[in-house]
Short mmCIF file of C-alpha atoms and ligand atoms in Angstrom, two decimals:
data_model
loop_
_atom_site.label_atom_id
_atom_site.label_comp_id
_atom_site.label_asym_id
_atom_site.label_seq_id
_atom_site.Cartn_x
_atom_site.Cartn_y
_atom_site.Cartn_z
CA UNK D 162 -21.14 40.36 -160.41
CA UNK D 163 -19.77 38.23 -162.36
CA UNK D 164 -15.69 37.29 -162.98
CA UNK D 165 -12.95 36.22 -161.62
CA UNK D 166 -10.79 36.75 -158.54
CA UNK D 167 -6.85 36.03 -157.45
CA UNK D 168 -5.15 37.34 -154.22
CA UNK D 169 -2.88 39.64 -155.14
CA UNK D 170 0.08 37.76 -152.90
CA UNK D 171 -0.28 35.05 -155.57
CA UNK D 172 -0.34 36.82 -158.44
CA UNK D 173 2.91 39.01 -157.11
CA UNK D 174 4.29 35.34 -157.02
CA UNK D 175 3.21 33.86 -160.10
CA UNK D 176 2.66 37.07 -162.27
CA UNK D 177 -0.52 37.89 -164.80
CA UNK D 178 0.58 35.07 -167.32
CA UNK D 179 1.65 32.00 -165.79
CA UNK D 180 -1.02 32.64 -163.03
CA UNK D 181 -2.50 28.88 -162.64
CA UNK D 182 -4.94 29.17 -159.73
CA UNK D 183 -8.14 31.22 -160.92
CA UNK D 184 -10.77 30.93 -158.84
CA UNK D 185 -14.31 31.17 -160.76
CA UNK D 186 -16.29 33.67 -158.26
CA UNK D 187 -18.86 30.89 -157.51
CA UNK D 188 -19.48 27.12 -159.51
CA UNK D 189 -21.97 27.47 -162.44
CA UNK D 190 -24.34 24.21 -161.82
CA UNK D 191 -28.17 23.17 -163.70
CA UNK D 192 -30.32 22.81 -161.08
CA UNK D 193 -31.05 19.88 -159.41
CA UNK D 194 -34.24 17.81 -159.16
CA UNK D 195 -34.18 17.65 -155.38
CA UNK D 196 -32.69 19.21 -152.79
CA UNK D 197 -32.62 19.21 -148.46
CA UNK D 198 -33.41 22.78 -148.52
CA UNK D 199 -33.79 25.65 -150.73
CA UNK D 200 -33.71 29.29 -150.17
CA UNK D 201 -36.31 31.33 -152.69
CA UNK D 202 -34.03 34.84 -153.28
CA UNK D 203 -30.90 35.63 -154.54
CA UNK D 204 -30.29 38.59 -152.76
CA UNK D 205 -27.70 39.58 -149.83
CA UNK D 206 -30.38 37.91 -147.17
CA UNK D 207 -30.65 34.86 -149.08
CA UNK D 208 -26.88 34.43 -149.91
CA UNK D 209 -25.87 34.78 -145.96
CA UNK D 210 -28.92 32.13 -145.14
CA UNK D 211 -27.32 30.03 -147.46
CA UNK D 212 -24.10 30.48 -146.04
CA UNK D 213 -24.48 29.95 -142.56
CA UNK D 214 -26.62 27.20 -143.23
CA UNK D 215 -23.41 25.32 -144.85
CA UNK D 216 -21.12 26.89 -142.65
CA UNK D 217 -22.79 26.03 -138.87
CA UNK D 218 -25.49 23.29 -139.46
CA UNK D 219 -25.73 19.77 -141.10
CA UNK D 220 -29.03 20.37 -143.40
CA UNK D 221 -27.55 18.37 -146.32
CA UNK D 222 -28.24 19.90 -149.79
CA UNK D 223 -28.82 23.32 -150.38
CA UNK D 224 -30.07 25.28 -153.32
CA UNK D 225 -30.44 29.30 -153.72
CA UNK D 226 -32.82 30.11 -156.33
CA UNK D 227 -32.81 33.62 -158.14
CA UNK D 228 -35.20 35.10 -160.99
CA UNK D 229 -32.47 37.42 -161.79
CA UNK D 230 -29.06 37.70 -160.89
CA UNK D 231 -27.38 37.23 -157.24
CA UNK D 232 -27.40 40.30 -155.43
CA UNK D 233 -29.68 42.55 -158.35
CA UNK D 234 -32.54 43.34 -155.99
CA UNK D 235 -32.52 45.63 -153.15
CA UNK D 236 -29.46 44.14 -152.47
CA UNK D 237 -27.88 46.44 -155.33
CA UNK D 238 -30.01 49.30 -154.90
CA UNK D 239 -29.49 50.27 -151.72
CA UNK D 240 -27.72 52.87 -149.60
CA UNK D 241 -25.59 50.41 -147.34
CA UNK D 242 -26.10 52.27 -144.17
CA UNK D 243 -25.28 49.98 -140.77
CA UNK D 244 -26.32 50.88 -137.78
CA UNK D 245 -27.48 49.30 -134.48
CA UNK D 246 -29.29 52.46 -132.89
CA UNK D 247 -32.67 50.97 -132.55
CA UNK D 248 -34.88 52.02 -129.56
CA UNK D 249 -36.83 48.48 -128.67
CA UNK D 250 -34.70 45.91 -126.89
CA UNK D 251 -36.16 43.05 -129.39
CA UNK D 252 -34.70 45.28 -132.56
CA UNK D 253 -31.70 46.86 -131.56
CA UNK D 254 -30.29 43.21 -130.18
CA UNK D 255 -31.24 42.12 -133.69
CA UNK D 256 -29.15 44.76 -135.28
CA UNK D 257 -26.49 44.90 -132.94
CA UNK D 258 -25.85 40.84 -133.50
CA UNK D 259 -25.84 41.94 -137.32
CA UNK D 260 -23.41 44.74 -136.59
CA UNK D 261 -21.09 42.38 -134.64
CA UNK D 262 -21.16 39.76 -137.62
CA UNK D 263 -20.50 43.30 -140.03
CA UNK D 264 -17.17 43.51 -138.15
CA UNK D 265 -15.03 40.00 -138.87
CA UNK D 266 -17.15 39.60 -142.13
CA UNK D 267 -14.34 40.89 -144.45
CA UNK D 268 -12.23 38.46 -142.46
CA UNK D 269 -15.54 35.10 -142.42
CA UNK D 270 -15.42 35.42 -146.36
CA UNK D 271 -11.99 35.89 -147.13
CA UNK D 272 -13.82 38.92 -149.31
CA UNK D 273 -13.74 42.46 -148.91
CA UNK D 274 -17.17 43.77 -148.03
CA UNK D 275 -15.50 47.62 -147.70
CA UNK D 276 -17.10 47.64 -144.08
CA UNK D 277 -16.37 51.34 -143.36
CA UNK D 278 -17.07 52.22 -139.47
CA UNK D 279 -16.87 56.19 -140.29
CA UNK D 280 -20.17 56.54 -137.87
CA UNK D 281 -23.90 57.52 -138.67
CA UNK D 282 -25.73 61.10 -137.46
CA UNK D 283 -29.14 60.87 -136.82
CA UNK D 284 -29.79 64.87 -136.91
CA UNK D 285 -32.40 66.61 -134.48
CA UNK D 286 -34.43 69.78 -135.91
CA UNK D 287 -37.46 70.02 -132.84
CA UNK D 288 -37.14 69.43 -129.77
CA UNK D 289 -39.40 66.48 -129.70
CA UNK D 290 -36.88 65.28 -132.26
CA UNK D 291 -33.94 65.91 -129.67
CA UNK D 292 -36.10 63.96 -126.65
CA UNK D 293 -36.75 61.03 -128.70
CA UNK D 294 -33.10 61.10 -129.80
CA UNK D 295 -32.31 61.33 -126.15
CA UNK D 296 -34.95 58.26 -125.01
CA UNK D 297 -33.08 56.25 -127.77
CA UNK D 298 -29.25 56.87 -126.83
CA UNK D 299 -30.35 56.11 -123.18
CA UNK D 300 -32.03 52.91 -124.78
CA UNK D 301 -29.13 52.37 -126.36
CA UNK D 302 -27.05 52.65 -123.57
CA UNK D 303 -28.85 49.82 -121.47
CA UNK D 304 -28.66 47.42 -124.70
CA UNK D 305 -24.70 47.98 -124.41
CA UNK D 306 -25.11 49.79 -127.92
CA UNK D 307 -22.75 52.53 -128.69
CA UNK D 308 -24.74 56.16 -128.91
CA UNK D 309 -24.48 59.60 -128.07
CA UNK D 310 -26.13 63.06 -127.72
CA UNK D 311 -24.54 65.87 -129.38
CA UNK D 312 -25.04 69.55 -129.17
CA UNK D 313 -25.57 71.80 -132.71
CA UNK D 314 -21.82 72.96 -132.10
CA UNK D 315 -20.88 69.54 -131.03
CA UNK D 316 -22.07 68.56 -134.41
CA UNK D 317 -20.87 70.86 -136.42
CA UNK D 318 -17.48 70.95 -135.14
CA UNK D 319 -17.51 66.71 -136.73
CA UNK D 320 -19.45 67.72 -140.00
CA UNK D 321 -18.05 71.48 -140.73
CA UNK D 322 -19.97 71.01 -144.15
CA UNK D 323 -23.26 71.05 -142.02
CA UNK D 324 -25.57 74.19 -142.00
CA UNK D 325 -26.80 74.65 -138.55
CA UNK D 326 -28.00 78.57 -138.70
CA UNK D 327 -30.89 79.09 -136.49
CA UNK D 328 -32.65 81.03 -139.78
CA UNK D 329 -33.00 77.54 -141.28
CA UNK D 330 -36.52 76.46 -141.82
CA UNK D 331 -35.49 73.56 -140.01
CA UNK D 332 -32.29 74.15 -137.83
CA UNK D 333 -30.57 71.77 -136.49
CA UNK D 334 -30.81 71.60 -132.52
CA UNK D 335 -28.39 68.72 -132.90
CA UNK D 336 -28.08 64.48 -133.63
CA UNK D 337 -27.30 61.23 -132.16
CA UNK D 338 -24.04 59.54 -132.73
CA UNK D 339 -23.24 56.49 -133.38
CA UNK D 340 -19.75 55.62 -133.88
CA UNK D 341 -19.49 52.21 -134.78
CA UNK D 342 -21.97 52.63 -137.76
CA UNK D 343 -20.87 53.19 -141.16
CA UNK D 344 -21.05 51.67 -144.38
CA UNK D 345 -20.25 48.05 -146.19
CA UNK D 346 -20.34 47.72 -150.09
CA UNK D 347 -23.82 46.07 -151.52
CA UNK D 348 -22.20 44.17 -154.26
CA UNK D 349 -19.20 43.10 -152.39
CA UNK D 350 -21.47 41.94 -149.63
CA UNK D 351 -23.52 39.61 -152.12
CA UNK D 352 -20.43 38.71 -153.84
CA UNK D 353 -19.03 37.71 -150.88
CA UNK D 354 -21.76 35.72 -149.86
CA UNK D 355 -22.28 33.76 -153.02
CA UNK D 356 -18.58 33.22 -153.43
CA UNK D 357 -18.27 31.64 -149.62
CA UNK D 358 -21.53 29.26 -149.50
CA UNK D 359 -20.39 28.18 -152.87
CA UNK D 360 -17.33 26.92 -151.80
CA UNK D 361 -19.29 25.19 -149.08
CA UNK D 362 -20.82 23.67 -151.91
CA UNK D 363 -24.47 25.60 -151.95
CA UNK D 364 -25.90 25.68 -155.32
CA UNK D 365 -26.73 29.10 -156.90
CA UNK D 366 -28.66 29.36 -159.32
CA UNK D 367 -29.70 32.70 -161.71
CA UNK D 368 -32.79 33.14 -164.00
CA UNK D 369 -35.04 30.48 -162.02
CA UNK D 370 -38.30 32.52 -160.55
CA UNK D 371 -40.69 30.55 -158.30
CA UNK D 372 -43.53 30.45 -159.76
CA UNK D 373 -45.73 28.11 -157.51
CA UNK D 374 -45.82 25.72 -154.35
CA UNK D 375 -46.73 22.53 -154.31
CA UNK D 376 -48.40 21.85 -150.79
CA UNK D 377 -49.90 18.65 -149.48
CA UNK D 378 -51.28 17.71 -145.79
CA UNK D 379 -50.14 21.18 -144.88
CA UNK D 380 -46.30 20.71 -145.10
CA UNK D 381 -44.02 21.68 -148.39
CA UNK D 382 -43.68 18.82 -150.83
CA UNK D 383 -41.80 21.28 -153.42
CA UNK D 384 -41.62 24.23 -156.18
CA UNK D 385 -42.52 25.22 -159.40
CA UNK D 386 -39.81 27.20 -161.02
CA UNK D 387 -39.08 28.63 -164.68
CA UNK D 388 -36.49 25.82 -164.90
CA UNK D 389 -38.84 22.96 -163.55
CA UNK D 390 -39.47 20.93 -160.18
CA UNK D 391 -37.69 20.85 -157.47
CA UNK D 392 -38.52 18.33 -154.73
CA UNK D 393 -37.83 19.35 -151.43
CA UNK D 394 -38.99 19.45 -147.99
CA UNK D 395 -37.44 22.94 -146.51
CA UNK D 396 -38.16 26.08 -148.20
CA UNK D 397 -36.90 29.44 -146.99
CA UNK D 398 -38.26 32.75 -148.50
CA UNK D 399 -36.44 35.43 -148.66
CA UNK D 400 -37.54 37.99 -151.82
CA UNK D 401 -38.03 41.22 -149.83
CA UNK D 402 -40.69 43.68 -151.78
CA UNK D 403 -41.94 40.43 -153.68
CA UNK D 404 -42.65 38.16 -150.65
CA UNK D 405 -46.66 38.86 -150.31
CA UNK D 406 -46.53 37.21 -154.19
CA UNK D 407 -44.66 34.50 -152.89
CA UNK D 408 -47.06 34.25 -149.72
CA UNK D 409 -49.79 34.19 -151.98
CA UNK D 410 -48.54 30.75 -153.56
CA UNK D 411 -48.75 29.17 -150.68
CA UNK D 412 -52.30 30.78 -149.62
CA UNK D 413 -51.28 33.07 -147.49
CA UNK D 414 -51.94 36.90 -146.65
CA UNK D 415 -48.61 38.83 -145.45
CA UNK D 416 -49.00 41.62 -143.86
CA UNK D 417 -46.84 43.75 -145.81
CA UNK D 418 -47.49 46.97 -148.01
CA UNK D 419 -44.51 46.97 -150.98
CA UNK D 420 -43.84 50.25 -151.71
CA UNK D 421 -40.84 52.12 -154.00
CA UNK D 422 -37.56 53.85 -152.18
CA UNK D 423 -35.57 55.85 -154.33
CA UNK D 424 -32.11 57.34 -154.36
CA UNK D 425 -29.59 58.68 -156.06
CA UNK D 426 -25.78 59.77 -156.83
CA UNK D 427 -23.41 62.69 -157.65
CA UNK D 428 -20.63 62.86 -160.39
CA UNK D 429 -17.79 61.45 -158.54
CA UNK D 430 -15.74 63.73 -156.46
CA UNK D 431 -12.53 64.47 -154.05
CA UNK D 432 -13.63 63.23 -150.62
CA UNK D 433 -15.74 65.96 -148.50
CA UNK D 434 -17.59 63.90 -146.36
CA UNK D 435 -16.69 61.21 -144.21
CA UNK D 436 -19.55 60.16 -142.54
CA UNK D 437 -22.56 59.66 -142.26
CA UNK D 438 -25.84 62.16 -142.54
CA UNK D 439 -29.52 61.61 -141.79
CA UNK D 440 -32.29 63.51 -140.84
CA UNK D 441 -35.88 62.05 -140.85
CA UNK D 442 -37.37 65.27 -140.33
CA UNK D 443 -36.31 66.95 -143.53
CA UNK D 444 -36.76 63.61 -146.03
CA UNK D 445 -33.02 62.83 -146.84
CA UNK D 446 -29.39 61.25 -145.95
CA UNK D 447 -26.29 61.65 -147.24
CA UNK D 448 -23.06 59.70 -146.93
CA UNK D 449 -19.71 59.84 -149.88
CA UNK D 450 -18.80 56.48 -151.61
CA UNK D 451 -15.40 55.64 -151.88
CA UNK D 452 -15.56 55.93 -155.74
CA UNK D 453 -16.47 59.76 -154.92
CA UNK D 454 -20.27 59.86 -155.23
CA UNK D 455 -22.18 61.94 -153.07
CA UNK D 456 -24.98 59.13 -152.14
CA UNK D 457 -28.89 60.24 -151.42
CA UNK D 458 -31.43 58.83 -150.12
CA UNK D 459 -35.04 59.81 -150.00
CA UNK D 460 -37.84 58.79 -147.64
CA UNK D 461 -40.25 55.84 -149.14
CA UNK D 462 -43.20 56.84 -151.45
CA UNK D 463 -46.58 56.60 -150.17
CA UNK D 464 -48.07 54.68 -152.45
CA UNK D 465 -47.80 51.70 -152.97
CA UNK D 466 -46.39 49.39 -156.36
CA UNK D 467 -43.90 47.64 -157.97
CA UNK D 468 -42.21 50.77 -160.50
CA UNK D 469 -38.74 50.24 -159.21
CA UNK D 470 -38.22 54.23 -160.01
CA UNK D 471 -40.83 56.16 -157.55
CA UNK D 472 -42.55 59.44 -157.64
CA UNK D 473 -40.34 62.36 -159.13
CA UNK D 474 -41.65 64.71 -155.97
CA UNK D 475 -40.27 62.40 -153.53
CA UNK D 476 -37.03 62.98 -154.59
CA UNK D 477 -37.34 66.65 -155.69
CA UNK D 478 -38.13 67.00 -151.94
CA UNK D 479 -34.40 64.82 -150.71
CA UNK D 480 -32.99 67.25 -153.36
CA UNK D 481 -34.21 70.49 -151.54
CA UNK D 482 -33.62 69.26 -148.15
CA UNK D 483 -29.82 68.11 -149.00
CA UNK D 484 -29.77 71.63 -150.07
CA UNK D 485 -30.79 72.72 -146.83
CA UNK D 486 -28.53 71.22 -144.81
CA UNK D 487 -25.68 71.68 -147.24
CA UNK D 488 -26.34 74.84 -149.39
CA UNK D 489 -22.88 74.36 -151.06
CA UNK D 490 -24.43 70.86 -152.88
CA UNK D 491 -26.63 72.49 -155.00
CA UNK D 492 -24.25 72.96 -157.71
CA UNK D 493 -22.75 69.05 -157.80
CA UNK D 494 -24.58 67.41 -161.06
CA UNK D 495 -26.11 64.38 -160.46
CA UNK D 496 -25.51 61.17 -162.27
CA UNK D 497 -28.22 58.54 -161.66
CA UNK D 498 -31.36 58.14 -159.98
CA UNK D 499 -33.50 54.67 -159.26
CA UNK D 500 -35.91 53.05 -156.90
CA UNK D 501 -36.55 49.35 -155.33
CA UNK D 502 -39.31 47.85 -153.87
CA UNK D 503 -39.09 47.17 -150.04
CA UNK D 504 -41.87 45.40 -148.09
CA UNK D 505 -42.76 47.12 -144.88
CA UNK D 506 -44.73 45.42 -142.26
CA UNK D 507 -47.11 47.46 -139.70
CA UNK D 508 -44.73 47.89 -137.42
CA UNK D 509 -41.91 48.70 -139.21
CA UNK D 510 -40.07 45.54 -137.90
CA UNK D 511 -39.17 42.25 -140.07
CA UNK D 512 -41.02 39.45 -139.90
CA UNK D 513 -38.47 36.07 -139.47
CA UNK D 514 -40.10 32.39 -138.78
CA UNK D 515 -42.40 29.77 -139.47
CA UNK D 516 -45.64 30.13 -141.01
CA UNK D 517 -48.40 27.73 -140.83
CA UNK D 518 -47.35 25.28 -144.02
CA UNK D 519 -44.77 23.00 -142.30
CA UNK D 520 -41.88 23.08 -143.94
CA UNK D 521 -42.01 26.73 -145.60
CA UNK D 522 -40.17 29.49 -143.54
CA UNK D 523 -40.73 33.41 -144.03
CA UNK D 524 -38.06 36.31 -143.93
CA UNK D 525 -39.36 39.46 -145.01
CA UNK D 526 -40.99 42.69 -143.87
CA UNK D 527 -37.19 44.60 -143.64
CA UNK D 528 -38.53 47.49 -145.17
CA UNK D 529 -36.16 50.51 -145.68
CA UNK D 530 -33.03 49.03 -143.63
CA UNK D 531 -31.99 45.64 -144.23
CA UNK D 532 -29.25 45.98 -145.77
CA UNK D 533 -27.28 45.99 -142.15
CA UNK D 534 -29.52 43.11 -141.17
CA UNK D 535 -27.81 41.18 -144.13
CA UNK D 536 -25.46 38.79 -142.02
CA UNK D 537 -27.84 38.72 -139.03
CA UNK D 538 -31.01 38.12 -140.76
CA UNK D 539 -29.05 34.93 -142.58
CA UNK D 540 -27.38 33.99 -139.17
CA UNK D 541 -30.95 33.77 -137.43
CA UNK D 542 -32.51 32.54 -140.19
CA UNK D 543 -30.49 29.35 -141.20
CA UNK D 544 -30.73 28.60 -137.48
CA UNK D 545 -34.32 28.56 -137.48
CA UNK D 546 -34.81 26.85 -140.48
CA UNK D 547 -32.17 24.55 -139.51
CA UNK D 548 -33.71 23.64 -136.02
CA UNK D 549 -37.35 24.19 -137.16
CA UNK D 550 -38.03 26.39 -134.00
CA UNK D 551 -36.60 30.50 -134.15
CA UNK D 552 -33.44 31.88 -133.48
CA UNK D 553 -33.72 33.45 -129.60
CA UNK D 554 -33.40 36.84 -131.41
CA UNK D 555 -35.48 36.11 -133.89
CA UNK D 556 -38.44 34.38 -131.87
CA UNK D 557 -39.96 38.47 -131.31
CA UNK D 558 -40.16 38.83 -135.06
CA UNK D 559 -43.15 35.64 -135.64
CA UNK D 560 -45.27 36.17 -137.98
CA UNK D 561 -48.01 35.05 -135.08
CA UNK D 562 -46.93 38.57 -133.70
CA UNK D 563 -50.39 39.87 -135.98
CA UNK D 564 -52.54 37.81 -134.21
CA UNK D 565 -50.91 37.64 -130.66
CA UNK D 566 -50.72 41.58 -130.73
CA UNK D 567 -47.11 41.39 -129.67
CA UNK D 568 -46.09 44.30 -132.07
CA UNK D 569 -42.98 45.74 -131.95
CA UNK D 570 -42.68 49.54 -133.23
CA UNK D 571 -40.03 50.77 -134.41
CA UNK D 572 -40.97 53.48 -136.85
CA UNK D 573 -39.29 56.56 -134.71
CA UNK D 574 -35.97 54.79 -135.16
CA UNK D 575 -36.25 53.28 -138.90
CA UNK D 576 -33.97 55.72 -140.36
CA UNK D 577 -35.94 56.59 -143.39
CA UNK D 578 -39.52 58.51 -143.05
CA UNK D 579 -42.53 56.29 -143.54
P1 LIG J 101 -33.22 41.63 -152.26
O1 LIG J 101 -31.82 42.04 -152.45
O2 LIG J 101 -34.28 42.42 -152.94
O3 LIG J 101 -33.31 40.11 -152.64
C1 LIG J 101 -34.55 39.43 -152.88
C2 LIG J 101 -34.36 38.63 -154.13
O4 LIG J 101 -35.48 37.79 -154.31
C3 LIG J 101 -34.26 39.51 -155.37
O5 LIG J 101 -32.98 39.36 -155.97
C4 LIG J 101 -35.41 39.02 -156.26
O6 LIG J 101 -35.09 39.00 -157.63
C5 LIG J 101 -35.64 37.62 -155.70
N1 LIG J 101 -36.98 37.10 -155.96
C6 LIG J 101 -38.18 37.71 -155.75
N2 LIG J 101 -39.18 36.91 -156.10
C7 LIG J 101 -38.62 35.74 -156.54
C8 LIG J 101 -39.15 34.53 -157.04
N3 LIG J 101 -40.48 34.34 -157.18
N4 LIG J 101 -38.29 33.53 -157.42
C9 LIG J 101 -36.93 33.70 -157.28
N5 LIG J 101 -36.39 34.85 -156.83
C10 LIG J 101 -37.22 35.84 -156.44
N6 LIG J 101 -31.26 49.19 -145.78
C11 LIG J 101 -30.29 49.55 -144.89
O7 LIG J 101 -30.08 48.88 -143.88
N7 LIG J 101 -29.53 50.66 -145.10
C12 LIG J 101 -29.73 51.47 -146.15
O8 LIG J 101 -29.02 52.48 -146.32
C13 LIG J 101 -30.77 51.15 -147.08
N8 LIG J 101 -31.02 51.97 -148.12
C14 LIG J 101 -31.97 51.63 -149.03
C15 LIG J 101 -32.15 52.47 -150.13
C16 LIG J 101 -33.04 52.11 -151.14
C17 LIG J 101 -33.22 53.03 -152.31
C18 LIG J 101 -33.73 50.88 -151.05
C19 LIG J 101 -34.67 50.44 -152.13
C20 LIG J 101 -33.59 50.05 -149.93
C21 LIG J 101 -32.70 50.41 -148.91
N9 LIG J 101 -32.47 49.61 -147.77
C22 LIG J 101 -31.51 49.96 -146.86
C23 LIG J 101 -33.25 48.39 -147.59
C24 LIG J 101 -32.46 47.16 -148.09
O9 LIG J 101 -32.03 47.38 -149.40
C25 LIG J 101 -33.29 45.90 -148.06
O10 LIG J 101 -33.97 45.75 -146.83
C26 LIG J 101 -32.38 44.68 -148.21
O11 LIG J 101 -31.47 44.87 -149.28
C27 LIG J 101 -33.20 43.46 -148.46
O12 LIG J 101 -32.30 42.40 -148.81
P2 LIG J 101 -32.87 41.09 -149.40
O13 LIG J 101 -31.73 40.20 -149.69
O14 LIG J 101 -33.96 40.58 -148.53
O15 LIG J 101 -33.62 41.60 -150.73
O1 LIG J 102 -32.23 52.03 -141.94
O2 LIG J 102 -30.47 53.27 -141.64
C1 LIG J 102 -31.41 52.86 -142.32
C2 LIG J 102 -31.56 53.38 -143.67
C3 LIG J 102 -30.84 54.35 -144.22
C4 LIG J 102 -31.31 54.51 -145.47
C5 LIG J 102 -32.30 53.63 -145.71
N1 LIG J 102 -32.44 52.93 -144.57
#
């Protein structure tokens, strides 16, 4: 994450050696004994709320605090699928906002964030898997979202690679389609992030954990950190899998279960996919990075922890059922395998707001897919933190929802099987 960056216009102008304008990729500051706000969470989430905070409201000084470094969470160990095909109004209008914001990003930063729109299949095996498919696309259709219904043949003749015999233990019957969808870089996104709210003048700083809240007359008064107090007023949480410990500082209960998501890559090799392959039914997706890696993804482990590897027959399982669908992968050698820890609410939907400490906002609870969310989630969130009251398209995603009843469920259309 770290180094440096020059647009190649000036360097063609200046060359390598007289080059005078090196931009560091964000300032290096001590943190600060007080600040207007600070965001708890280094990760892609945390860098956009910082960012848009800066960039479109007047909150004063504004600090992003990180145990690690930027971008190292989830952030880095994820798949970087973006879609918008959700089935509920309340989520889909979430993503779709995120997926707008995914398409001038490159353009916001000034940074490349690789946004690829090479499209997403959501594959069909049953054919209760190809009517819920078909109640989503029409869902879709009324949210203004772009989604289709394919046959098997329609299918294959876009993915040729695909297996769709009928002798298949699963066949495939046939997929949704979303063209628009596609894939962004993780690092690049964070990068991006941390370089533009920096220049806005947001601090950033690595290898500070929160380690406590101090709370007084029910409003935030401030946080203990590995590198000391901080004084401030406006606190905004946003540490995925790790947010129930962070809840816990302030005395409260999320209702979140964190629980390990693995995947893994190929050896690098000549492009022969080119877009993008999931099927909840069998347990695994499959897209090709540009650097050549085939990239897999399994469903989430059903325990629960903090291991950021996962069980070994969760992804034995991904394994066979890439095989399945394309019998000619079985002989690519694999290069690396990990897991992260994602924090998934009961209803498979985030959880974006106040919570009853004044002062001390929430966003959490993205689960398996908020990686697209990135620029949305921050969007939303730095307006609600900035006008104390949500974002309209966050105000479905209170935490009150638990207690209200107002659940939204989205796990049919999650992506990943949980
Ligand atoms: P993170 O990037 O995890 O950032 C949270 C940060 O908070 C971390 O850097 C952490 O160090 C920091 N932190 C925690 N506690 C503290 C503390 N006390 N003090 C200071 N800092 C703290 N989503 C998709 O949309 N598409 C996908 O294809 C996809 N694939 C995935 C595949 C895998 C294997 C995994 C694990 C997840 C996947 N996801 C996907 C989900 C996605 O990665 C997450 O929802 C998203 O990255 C969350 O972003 P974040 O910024 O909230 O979290
Ligand atoms: O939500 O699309 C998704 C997703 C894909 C892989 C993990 N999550």
């Amino acid at each position: 994450m770290h180094g440096q960056n020059y647009s190649l216009w000036s360097l063609l102008k200046h060359g390598f050696k007289h080059h005078k304008t090196w931009e560091p990729a964000w300032r290096r500051v001590p943190l600060q004994p007080s600040y207007d706000v600070v965001i708890v969470g280094g990760g892609g989430h945390g860098l956009a709320t910082a960012y848009y905070l800066a960039k479109n409201h007047k909150v004063g000084r504004i600090a992003v605090l990180e145990k690690g470094y930027l971008g190292g969470g989830n952030t880095a160990r994820n798949t970087t699928i973006v879609r918008s095909n959700y089935l509920w109004d309340e989520a889909a209008l979430l993503y779709e906002h995120s997926l707008k914001l995914w398409e001038g990003l490159t353009e916001d930063l000034n940074f490349n964030v690789l946004f690829s729109q090479r499209g997403v299949f959501n594959l069909g095996h049953t054919l209760q898997d190809m009517r819920d498919i078909e109640r989503r696309v029409a869902a879709n259709h009324l949210q203004g979202i772009d989604a289709h219904v394919l046959t098997a043949a329609e299918v294959k003749e876009k993915i040729p690679q695909l297996d769709i015999s009928r002798s298949r233990r699963l066949p495939v019957l046939g997929a949704s389609w979303q063209p628009r969808a596609g894939i962004a870089h993780h690092d690049a996104v964070a990068r991006g992030f941390a370089r533009a709210a920096s220049r806005l003048g947001v601090d950033l700083i690595e290898g500070c954990e929160v380690t406590g809240m101090d709370i007084a007359g029910g409003r935030i008064k401030g946080l203990q950190t590995t590198q000391g107090y901080v004084k401030t007023e406006r606190v905004g949480c946003v540490a995925a899998g790790h947010s129930s410990m962070l809840g816990r500082m302030a005395g409260l209960r999320m209702p979140l279960e964190s629980h390990p998501l693995q995947a893994f890559v190929s050896e690098s090799m000549q492009r022969v996919i080119d877009t993008v392959i999931m099927s909840n039914a069998v347990h695994g997706y499959l897209s090709q990075s540009d650097k050549g890696e085939l990239v897999i993804g399994a469903g989430i482990d059903g325990y629960l922890g903090y291991g950021q590897r996962g069980s070994p027959h969760v992804i034995d399982h991904t394994a066979a059922a890439i095989i399945e669908l394309f019998p000619q992968f079985s002989r690519v050698r694999m290069n690396r395998q990990w897991g992260g820890i994602v924090d998934v609410a009961p209803d498979a939907c985030p959880i974006i707001g106040k919570t009853p400490v004044r002062g001390l906002y929430f966003n959490c609870g993205w689960g398996t897919g908020g990686f697209k969310a990135t620029p949305g989630s921050g969007h939303v969130f730095a307006h609600t933190i900035a006008h104390d009251e949500p974002h309209p398209l966050a105000a479905p995603f209170a935490l009150d929802r638990f207690t209200t009843g107002h659940l939204i469920d989205e796990h049919g259309a999650a992506g990943v099987a949980h």
